[in-house]
């Protein structure tokens, strides 16, 4: 475990993350299958929703798409070029997509799509919006106060 932690720390690229890697617990897995099994096991009992445009995908804006009440959920975004592979989709309990209202592009950037889905999820489960001061959100994290831009 210690060796894995050191390897993860060495290989993790966090350019532009502003130290977030020090505030978020990280865990390494040998395969995606192991990660999904860990997430679905008690006490986490997470369901896994893939972020993908597909036949069985449901709009993240659809009422009740995240459950009522919402269950603990992990999200699996697809690859930028080809989306989720069939083997990855097979690990998911469901698929969600971001609805588009203009036909000017075939899909969203995976980062933008994930941000949209997470925002819809947060609103659906009733997360409180973070307080704003001016043009910034108020961060209540001791480590954040220590971060100084170079």
PDB file of C-alpha atoms in Angstrom:
ATOM      1  CA  UNK A   1       0.000   0.000   0.000  1.00  0.00           C
ATOM      2  CA  UNK A   2       2.816   2.400   0.874  1.00  0.00           C
ATOM      3  CA  UNK A   3       4.608   1.603  -2.375  1.00  0.00           C
ATOM      4  CA  UNK A   4       1.403   2.202  -4.335  1.00  0.00           C
ATOM      5  CA  UNK A   5       0.871   5.521  -2.528  1.00  0.00           C
ATOM      6  CA  UNK A   6       4.410   6.653  -3.393  1.00  0.00           C
ATOM      7  CA  UNK A   7       4.000   5.604  -7.030  1.00  0.00           C
ATOM      8  CA  UNK A   8       0.668   7.417  -7.218  1.00  0.00           C
ATOM      9  CA  UNK A   9       2.185  10.575  -5.727  1.00  0.00           C
ATOM     10  CA  UNK A  10       5.094  10.390  -8.185  1.00  0.00           C
ATOM     11  CA  UNK A  11       2.924   9.840 -11.272  1.00  0.00           C
ATOM     12  CA  UNK A  12      -0.014  12.082 -10.402  1.00  0.00           C
ATOM     13  CA  UNK A  13      -0.041  15.240 -12.503  1.00  0.00           C
ATOM     14  CA  UNK A  14      -1.857  18.107 -10.823  1.00  0.00           C
ATOM     15  CA  UNK A  15      -0.807  21.149 -12.837  1.00  0.00           C
ATOM     16  CA  UNK A  16      -3.259  23.956 -12.107  1.00  0.00           C
ATOM     17  CA  UNK A  17      -4.951  22.073  -9.250  1.00  0.00           C
ATOM     18  CA  UNK A  18      -3.827  24.629  -6.634  1.00  0.00           C
ATOM     19  CA  UNK A  19      -2.957  21.969  -4.059  1.00  0.00           C
ATOM     20  CA  UNK A  20      -6.281  20.124  -4.202  1.00  0.00           C
ATOM     21  CA  UNK A  21      -4.385  16.800  -4.256  1.00  0.00           C
ATOM     22  CA  UNK A  22      -3.408  17.490  -0.640  1.00  0.00           C
ATOM     23  CA  UNK A  23      -7.059  17.892   0.413  1.00  0.00           C
ATOM     24  CA  UNK A  24      -8.652  14.985  -1.427  1.00  0.00           C
ATOM     25  CA  UNK A  25      -7.899  11.444  -0.279  1.00  0.00           C
ATOM     26  CA  UNK A  26      -6.444   9.393  -3.134  1.00  0.00           C
ATOM     27  CA  UNK A  27      -6.630   5.643  -3.579  1.00  0.00           C
ATOM     28  CA  UNK A  28      -5.044   3.592  -6.366  1.00  0.00           C
ATOM     29  CA  UNK A  29      -6.522   0.453  -7.941  1.00  0.00           C
ATOM     30  CA  UNK A  30      -4.965  -2.051 -10.320  1.00  0.00           C
ATOM     31  CA  UNK A  31      -8.005  -1.969 -12.603  1.00  0.00           C
ATOM     32  CA  UNK A  32     -11.266  -0.162 -13.202  1.00  0.00           C
ATOM     33  CA  UNK A  33     -13.104  -3.365 -12.257  1.00  0.00           C
ATOM     34  CA  UNK A  34     -11.459  -3.321  -8.811  1.00  0.00           C
ATOM     35  CA  UNK A  35     -12.354   0.338  -8.334  1.00  0.00           C
ATOM     36  CA  UNK A  36     -16.016  -0.257  -9.243  1.00  0.00           C
ATOM     37  CA  UNK A  37     -16.229  -3.308  -6.961  1.00  0.00           C
ATOM     38  CA  UNK A  38     -14.762  -1.257  -4.090  1.00  0.00           C
ATOM     39  CA  UNK A  39     -17.210   1.616  -4.688  1.00  0.00           C
ATOM     40  CA  UNK A  40     -20.233  -0.706  -4.787  1.00  0.00           C
ATOM     41  CA  UNK A  41     -19.273  -2.611  -1.625  1.00  0.00           C
ATOM     42  CA  UNK A  42     -20.532  -1.643   1.849  1.00  0.00           C
ATOM     43  CA  UNK A  43     -20.225   0.789   3.508  1.00  0.00           C
ATOM     44  CA  UNK A  44     -20.009   2.927   0.331  1.00  0.00           C
ATOM     45  CA  UNK A  45     -22.823   1.197  -1.581  1.00  0.00           C
ATOM     46  CA  UNK A  46     -22.368   3.534  -4.529  1.00  0.00           C
ATOM     47  CA  UNK A  47     -24.024   3.096  -7.842  1.00  0.00           C
ATOM     48  CA  UNK A  48     -21.944   3.937 -10.896  1.00  0.00           C
ATOM     49  CA  UNK A  49     -23.340   6.202 -13.585  1.00  0.00           C
ATOM     50  CA  UNK A  50     -21.455   6.572 -16.831  1.00  0.00           C
ATOM     51  CA  UNK A  51     -21.460   9.958 -18.542  1.00  0.00           C
ATOM     52  CA  UNK A  52     -22.147   9.041 -22.138  1.00  0.00           C
ATOM     53  CA  UNK A  53     -24.471   9.783 -25.027  1.00  0.00           C
ATOM     54  CA  UNK A  54     -26.140   6.516 -25.911  1.00  0.00           C
ATOM     55  CA  UNK A  55     -29.371   4.640 -26.477  1.00  0.00           C
ATOM     56  CA  UNK A  56     -29.972   3.833 -22.799  1.00  0.00           C
ATOM     57  CA  UNK A  57     -28.648   7.138 -21.448  1.00  0.00           C
ATOM     58  CA  UNK A  58     -31.044   9.428 -19.557  1.00  0.00           C
ATOM     59  CA  UNK A  59     -30.795  13.212 -19.529  1.00  0.00           C
ATOM     60  CA  UNK A  60     -29.156  14.551 -16.378  1.00  0.00           C
ATOM     61  CA  UNK A  61     -31.952  17.163 -16.397  1.00  0.00           C
ATOM     62  CA  UNK A  62     -34.719  14.520 -16.205  1.00  0.00           C
ATOM     63  CA  UNK A  63     -36.707  14.583 -12.945  1.00  0.00           C
ATOM     64  CA  UNK A  64     -35.618  11.792 -10.599  1.00  0.00           C
ATOM     65  CA  UNK A  65     -32.708  10.653 -12.780  1.00  0.00           C
ATOM     66  CA  UNK A  66     -30.462  10.517  -9.709  1.00  0.00           C
ATOM     67  CA  UNK A  67     -33.052   8.727  -7.571  1.00  0.00           C
ATOM     68  CA  UNK A  68     -35.444   9.879  -4.887  1.00  0.00           C
ATOM     69  CA  UNK A  69     -33.742  10.186  -2.511  1.00  0.00           C
ATOM     70  CA  UNK A  70     -30.492  10.145  -4.424  1.00  0.00           C
ATOM     71  CA  UNK A  71     -28.230   7.207  -3.714  1.00  0.00           C
ATOM     72  CA  UNK A  72     -24.468   7.561  -3.187  1.00  0.00           C
ATOM     73  CA  UNK A  73     -23.165   7.870  -6.731  1.00  0.00           C
ATOM     74  CA  UNK A  74     -19.851   7.593  -8.555  1.00  0.00           C
ATOM     75  CA  UNK A  75     -19.559   9.014 -12.052  1.00  0.00           C
ATOM     76  CA  UNK A  76     -17.493   7.496 -14.854  1.00  0.00           C
ATOM     77  CA  UNK A  77     -16.779   9.965 -17.671  1.00  0.00           C
ATOM     78  CA  UNK A  78     -15.825   8.623 -21.069  1.00  0.00           C
ATOM     79  CA  UNK A  79     -12.751   9.166 -23.184  1.00  0.00           C
ATOM     80  CA  UNK A  80     -12.502  12.487 -25.028  1.00  0.00           C
ATOM     81  CA  UNK A  81     -12.411  10.826 -28.452  1.00  0.00           C
ATOM     82  CA  UNK A  82     -14.460   7.648 -28.268  1.00  0.00           C
ATOM     83  CA  UNK A  83     -16.483   7.939 -25.069  1.00  0.00           C
ATOM     84  CA  UNK A  84     -16.931   4.931 -22.803  1.00  0.00           C
ATOM     85  CA  UNK A  85     -15.912   1.510 -24.086  1.00  0.00           C
ATOM     86  CA  UNK A  86     -18.516  -1.276 -24.008  1.00  0.00           C
ATOM     87  CA  UNK A  87     -16.525  -2.976 -21.234  1.00  0.00           C
ATOM     88  CA  UNK A  88     -16.737   0.233 -19.186  1.00  0.00           C
ATOM     89  CA  UNK A  89     -20.458   0.680 -19.894  1.00  0.00           C
ATOM     90  CA  UNK A  90     -20.986  -2.883 -18.634  1.00  0.00           C
ATOM     91  CA  UNK A  91     -19.651  -1.777 -15.217  1.00  0.00           C
ATOM     92  CA  UNK A  92     -22.184   1.073 -14.988  1.00  0.00           C
ATOM     93  CA  UNK A  93     -25.580   0.872 -13.309  1.00  0.00           C
ATOM     94  CA  UNK A  94     -26.870   3.493 -15.731  1.00  0.00           C
ATOM     95  CA  UNK A  95     -25.847   6.228 -18.134  1.00  0.00           C
ATOM     96  CA  UNK A  96     -26.543   9.954 -18.079  1.00  0.00           C
ATOM     97  CA  UNK A  97     -25.947  12.580 -20.725  1.00  0.00           C
ATOM     98  CA  UNK A  98     -26.029  16.369 -20.901  1.00  0.00           C
ATOM     99  CA  UNK A  99     -28.866  17.635 -23.093  1.00  0.00           C
ATOM    100  CA  UNK A 100     -27.885  20.044 -25.857  1.00  0.00           C
ATOM    101  CA  UNK A 101     -30.174  22.705 -27.255  1.00  0.00           C
ATOM    102  CA  UNK A 102     -28.229  23.674 -30.371  1.00  0.00           C
ATOM    103  CA  UNK A 103     -27.114  21.352 -33.157  1.00  0.00           C
ATOM    104  CA  UNK A 104     -23.711  22.918 -33.736  1.00  0.00           C
ATOM    105  CA  UNK A 105     -21.525  20.147 -32.275  1.00  0.00           C
ATOM    106  CA  UNK A 106     -21.844  16.376 -31.897  1.00  0.00           C
ATOM    107  CA  UNK A 107     -20.781  16.296 -28.247  1.00  0.00           C
ATOM    108  CA  UNK A 108     -19.366  18.307 -25.380  1.00  0.00           C
ATOM    109  CA  UNK A 109     -15.786  18.197 -24.159  1.00  0.00           C
ATOM    110  CA  UNK A 110     -15.612  15.437 -21.501  1.00  0.00           C
ATOM    111  CA  UNK A 111     -14.538  17.902 -18.803  1.00  0.00           C
ATOM    112  CA  UNK A 112     -17.432  20.264 -19.610  1.00  0.00           C
ATOM    113  CA  UNK A 113     -19.928  17.384 -19.714  1.00  0.00           C
ATOM    114  CA  UNK A 114     -18.710  16.046 -16.357  1.00  0.00           C
ATOM    115  CA  UNK A 115     -18.943  19.506 -14.779  1.00  0.00           C
ATOM    116  CA  UNK A 116     -22.535  19.843 -16.038  1.00  0.00           C
ATOM    117  CA  UNK A 117     -23.554  16.415 -14.722  1.00  0.00           C
ATOM    118  CA  UNK A 118     -21.969  17.074 -11.316  1.00  0.00           C
ATOM    119  CA  UNK A 119     -23.771  20.425 -11.113  1.00  0.00           C
ATOM    120  CA  UNK A 120     -27.133  18.818 -11.963  1.00  0.00           C
ATOM    121  CA  UNK A 121     -26.437  16.077  -9.411  1.00  0.00           C
ATOM    122  CA  UNK A 122     -25.569  18.589  -6.667  1.00  0.00           C
ATOM    123  CA  UNK A 123     -28.788  20.496  -7.321  1.00  0.00           C
ATOM    124  CA  UNK A 124     -30.879  17.305  -7.484  1.00  0.00           C
ATOM    125  CA  UNK A 125     -29.640  16.013  -4.127  1.00  0.00           C
ATOM    126  CA  UNK A 126     -30.023  19.380  -2.458  1.00  0.00           C
ATOM    127  CA  UNK A 127     -26.452  20.452  -1.844  1.00  0.00           C
ATOM    128  CA  UNK A 128     -26.374  24.029  -0.554  1.00  0.00           C
ATOM    129  CA  UNK A 129     -24.723  26.525  -2.844  1.00  0.00           C
ATOM    130  CA  UNK A 130     -21.396  27.795  -1.508  1.00  0.00           C
ATOM    131  CA  UNK A 131     -21.325  31.414  -0.326  1.00  0.00           C
ATOM    132  CA  UNK A 132     -19.752  33.973  -2.656  1.00  0.00           C
ATOM    133  CA  UNK A 133     -17.755  37.080  -1.824  1.00  0.00           C
ATOM    134  CA  UNK A 134     -17.259  39.316  -4.811  1.00  0.00           C
ATOM    135  CA  UNK A 135     -16.187  37.197  -7.765  1.00  0.00           C
ATOM    136  CA  UNK A 136     -14.994  34.212  -5.684  1.00  0.00           C
ATOM    137  CA  UNK A 137     -16.533  31.417  -3.645  1.00  0.00           C
ATOM    138  CA  UNK A 138     -15.737  31.288   0.055  1.00  0.00           C
ATOM    139  CA  UNK A 139     -13.528  28.254   0.722  1.00  0.00           C
ATOM    140  CA  UNK A 140     -13.712  26.829   4.236  1.00  0.00           C
ATOM    141  CA  UNK A 141     -10.547  24.789   4.195  1.00  0.00           C
ATOM    142  CA  UNK A 142      -7.465  25.432   6.311  1.00  0.00           C
ATOM    143  CA  UNK A 143      -5.109  24.223   3.580  1.00  0.00           C
ATOM    144  CA  UNK A 144      -6.626  26.616   1.063  1.00  0.00           C
ATOM    145  CA  UNK A 145      -5.615  29.564   3.248  1.00  0.00           C
ATOM    146  CA  UNK A 146      -1.996  28.338   3.149  1.00  0.00           C
ATOM    147  CA  UNK A 147      -1.811  28.189  -0.645  1.00  0.00           C
ATOM    148  CA  UNK A 148       0.078  31.105  -2.156  1.00  0.00           C
ATOM    149  CA  UNK A 149       0.346  31.566  -5.925  1.00  0.00           C
ATOM    150  CA  UNK A 150       3.914  31.593  -7.261  1.00  0.00           C
TER     151      UNK A 150
END
